[in-house]
PDB file of C-alpha atoms in Angstrom:
ATOM      1  CA  UNK A  19      -5.583 -15.322   1.624  1.00 83.00           C
ATOM      2  CA  UNK A  20      -6.434 -13.395  -1.504  1.00 96.00           C
ATOM      3  CA  UNK A  21      -3.510 -12.244  -3.732  1.00 97.00           C
ATOM      4  CA  UNK A  22      -3.331  -9.003  -5.816  1.00 97.00           C
ATOM      5  CA  UNK A  23      -1.813  -9.818  -8.990  1.00 96.00           C
ATOM      6  CA  UNK A  24      -2.258  -6.603 -11.244  1.00 96.00           C
ATOM      7  CA  UNK A  25       1.002  -4.982 -12.141  1.00 95.00           C
ATOM      8  CA  UNK A  26       1.349  -1.199 -11.517  1.00 96.00           C
ATOM      9  CA  UNK A  27       2.241   1.380 -14.065  1.00 96.00           C
ATOM     10  CA  UNK A  28       5.459   2.997 -14.174  1.00 94.00           C
ATOM     11  CA  UNK A  29       7.161   5.198 -12.865  1.00 92.00           C
ATOM     12  CA  UNK A  30       6.829   2.916  -9.716  1.00 89.00           C
ATOM     13  CA  UNK A  31       7.891   4.459  -6.199  1.00 93.00           C
ATOM     14  CA  UNK A  32       7.640   3.582  -2.657  1.00 92.00           C
ATOM     15  CA  UNK A  33       8.074   5.435   0.666  1.00 93.00           C
ATOM     16  CA  UNK A  34       9.478   3.945   4.062  1.00 88.00           C
ATOM     17  CA  UNK A  35       8.472   4.945   7.422  1.00 86.00           C
ATOM     18  CA  UNK A  36      10.606   4.026  10.603  1.00 82.00           C
ATOM     19  CA  UNK A  37       8.186   3.645  13.645  1.00 74.00           C
ATOM     20  CA  UNK A  38      10.006   4.899  16.779  1.00 73.00           C
ATOM     21  CA  UNK A  39       8.964   6.044  19.895  1.00 77.00           C
ATOM     22  CA  UNK A  40      10.370   9.096  21.289  1.00 78.00           C
ATOM     23  CA  UNK A  41      10.755  10.696  24.795  1.00 82.00           C
ATOM     24  CA  UNK A  42      11.770  14.445  25.166  1.00 86.00           C
ATOM     25  CA  UNK A  43      13.615  15.564  28.297  1.00 85.00           C
ATOM     26  CA  UNK A  44      14.943  18.890  29.262  1.00 81.00           C
ATOM     27  CA  UNK A  45      17.483  20.738  27.488  1.00 81.00           C
ATOM     28  CA  UNK A  46      16.086  19.286  24.148  1.00 79.00           C
ATOM     29  CA  UNK A  47      17.361  15.781  25.126  1.00 81.00           C
ATOM     30  CA  UNK A  48      15.537  12.985  23.319  1.00 84.00           C
ATOM     31  CA  UNK A  49      15.505   9.290  23.801  1.00 78.00           C
ATOM     32  CA  UNK A  50      14.615   7.145  20.879  1.00 76.00           C
ATOM     33  CA  UNK A  51      13.499   3.440  20.655  1.00 73.00           C
ATOM     34  CA  UNK A  52      11.743   1.072  18.140  1.00 62.00           C
ATOM     35  CA  UNK A  53       8.107   0.984  18.658  1.00 64.00           C
ATOM     36  CA  UNK A  54       7.741  -2.626  17.727  1.00 69.00           C
ATOM     37  CA  UNK A  55       9.402  -5.472  16.135  1.00 72.00           C
ATOM     38  CA  UNK A  56       8.407  -4.387  12.530  1.00 71.00           C
ATOM     39  CA  UNK A  57      10.048  -1.019  12.603  1.00 75.00           C
ATOM     40  CA  UNK A  58      10.232  -0.219   9.007  1.00 85.00           C
ATOM     41  CA  UNK A  59       6.763   0.115   7.037  1.00 88.00           C
ATOM     42  CA  UNK A  60       6.557   0.358   3.397  1.00 92.00           C
ATOM     43  CA  UNK A  61       3.858   2.524   1.659  1.00 95.00           C
ATOM     44  CA  UNK A  62       3.387   2.059  -2.019  1.00 96.00           C
ATOM     45  CA  UNK A  63       1.378   4.921  -3.929  1.00 97.00           C
ATOM     46  CA  UNK A  64       0.294   3.105  -6.917  1.00 97.00           C
ATOM     47  CA  UNK A  65      -1.180   3.969 -10.377  1.00 98.00           C
ATOM     48  CA  UNK A  66      -2.781   1.677 -12.881  1.00 98.00           C
ATOM     49  CA  UNK A  67      -3.006   3.734 -15.840  1.00 98.00           C
ATOM     50  CA  UNK A  68      -4.784   3.390 -19.166  1.00 97.00           C
ATOM     51  CA  UNK A  69      -6.808   0.165 -18.111  1.00 97.00           C
ATOM     52  CA  UNK A  70      -9.476  -1.544 -20.051  1.00 97.00           C
ATOM     53  CA  UNK A  71     -12.835  -1.764 -18.590  1.00 97.00           C
ATOM     54  CA  UNK A  72     -12.575  -5.369 -17.687  1.00 97.00           C
ATOM     55  CA  UNK A  73      -8.973  -4.624 -15.984  1.00 98.00           C
ATOM     56  CA  UNK A  74     -10.753  -1.891 -14.131  1.00 98.00           C
ATOM     57  CA  UNK A  75     -13.540  -3.912 -12.981  1.00 98.00           C
ATOM     58  CA  UNK A  76     -11.193  -6.653 -11.552  1.00 98.00           C
ATOM     59  CA  UNK A  77      -9.103  -4.301  -9.709  1.00 98.00           C
ATOM     60  CA  UNK A  78     -11.840  -2.368  -8.128  1.00 98.00           C
ATOM     61  CA  UNK A  79     -13.632  -5.366  -7.345  1.00 98.00           C
ATOM     62  CA  UNK A  80     -10.780  -6.739  -5.545  1.00 98.00           C
ATOM     63  CA  UNK A  81     -10.393  -3.625  -3.558  1.00 98.00           C
ATOM     64  CA  UNK A  82     -13.858  -3.373  -2.771  1.00 98.00           C
ATOM     65  CA  UNK A  83     -14.254  -7.006  -1.647  1.00 98.00           C
ATOM     66  CA  UNK A  84     -11.554  -6.125   1.220  1.00 97.00           C
ATOM     67  CA  UNK A  85     -13.133  -3.023   2.128  1.00 95.00           C
ATOM     68  CA  UNK A  86      -9.872  -1.326   3.411  1.00 95.00           C
ATOM     69  CA  UNK A  87      -9.608  -3.887   6.314  1.00 95.00           C
ATOM     70  CA  UNK A  88      -8.827  -7.273   5.164  1.00 97.00           C
ATOM     71  CA  UNK A  89      -5.160  -7.876   4.183  1.00 97.00           C
ATOM     72  CA  UNK A  90      -4.003  -9.429   1.111  1.00 97.00           C
ATOM     73  CA  UNK A  91      -0.773 -10.695  -0.257  1.00 97.00           C
ATOM     74  CA  UNK A  92       1.139  -8.725  -2.864  1.00 97.00           C
ATOM     75  CA  UNK A  93       4.720  -8.872  -4.342  1.00 96.00           C
ATOM     76  CA  UNK A  94       5.979  -5.342  -5.539  1.00 94.00           C
ATOM     77  CA  UNK A  95       7.973  -5.236  -8.665  1.00 90.00           C
ATOM     78  CA  UNK A  96      11.496  -5.841  -7.615  1.00 86.00           C
ATOM     79  CA  UNK A  97      10.363  -6.386  -4.098  1.00 86.00           C
ATOM     80  CA  UNK A  98       9.517  -9.017  -1.449  1.00 90.00           C
ATOM     81  CA  UNK A  99       6.285 -10.546  -0.943  1.00 94.00           C
ATOM     82  CA  UNK A 100       4.211  -9.122   2.089  1.00 94.00           C
ATOM     83  CA  UNK A 101       0.899  -8.239   3.457  1.00 96.00           C
ATOM     84  CA  UNK A 102      -0.973  -5.109   2.622  1.00 97.00           C
ATOM     85  CA  UNK A 103      -4.265  -2.929   2.949  1.00 97.00           C
ATOM     86  CA  UNK A 104      -5.773  -0.517   0.721  1.00 98.00           C
ATOM     87  CA  UNK A 105      -7.984   2.028   2.442  1.00 97.00           C
ATOM     88  CA  UNK A 106      -8.587   4.439  -0.434  1.00 97.00           C
ATOM     89  CA  UNK A 107      -8.643   4.198  -4.207  1.00 98.00           C
ATOM     90  CA  UNK A 108      -9.751   6.546  -6.973  1.00 98.00           C
ATOM     91  CA  UNK A 109     -10.835   5.805 -10.620  1.00 98.00           C
ATOM     92  CA  UNK A 110     -10.657   8.119 -13.311  1.00 98.00           C
ATOM     93  CA  UNK A 111     -12.038   7.528 -16.980  1.00 97.00           C
ATOM     94  CA  UNK A 112      -9.226   9.006 -19.281  1.00 96.00           C
ATOM     95  CA  UNK A 113     -10.761   8.050 -22.693  1.00 96.00           C
ATOM     96  CA  UNK A 114     -13.574   5.933 -23.879  1.00 95.00           C
ATOM     97  CA  UNK A 115     -12.926   2.588 -22.504  1.00 94.00           C
ATOM     98  CA  UNK A 116      -9.732   3.455 -20.620  1.00 97.00           C
ATOM     99  CA  UNK A 117      -9.379   4.015 -16.952  1.00 98.00           C
ATOM    100  CA  UNK A 118      -6.724   5.122 -14.564  1.00 98.00           C
ATOM    101  CA  UNK A 119      -6.867   3.803 -10.928  1.00 98.00           C
ATOM    102  CA  UNK A 120      -4.518   5.267  -8.150  1.00 98.00           C
ATOM    103  CA  UNK A 121      -4.488   3.936  -4.707  1.00 98.00           C
ATOM    104  CA  UNK A 122      -2.043   3.268  -1.921  1.00 97.00           C
ATOM    105  CA  UNK A 123      -0.822  -0.301  -0.680  1.00 97.00           C
ATOM    106  CA  UNK A 124       0.100  -0.136   3.180  1.00 96.00           C
ATOM    107  CA  UNK A 125       2.181  -2.902   4.427  1.00 94.00           C
ATOM    108  CA  UNK A 126       0.835  -4.475   7.657  1.00 94.00           C
ATOM    109  CA  UNK A 127       2.266  -7.278   9.832  1.00 91.00           C
ATOM    110  CA  UNK A 128       0.109 -10.109  10.898  1.00 88.00           C
ATOM    111  CA  UNK A 129       0.581 -13.801  10.973  1.00 79.00           C
TER     112      UNK A 129
END
């Protein structure tokens, strides 16, 4: 499996979502249960700011090769290694020879 190794720019953030199945009953009563074994899912909105043309080309080539469906290994800064997909990315030319890429890595669970 391919590994993504480029380091994102700071500030660096992530959001976490709990996958829960809820059943609503009368009088506002609601029962909740875990949707799956892997309940907490991480999402990383990333920015790769002011990258050279060769760095930009490497990042885009990696993302394009996976076409939003093939997972890859990635270790977030100060985080644990996991499997992710990237379904959308954007590249902006910020100056001559300098580019900024924004994207989101979504955690997935597969063997």
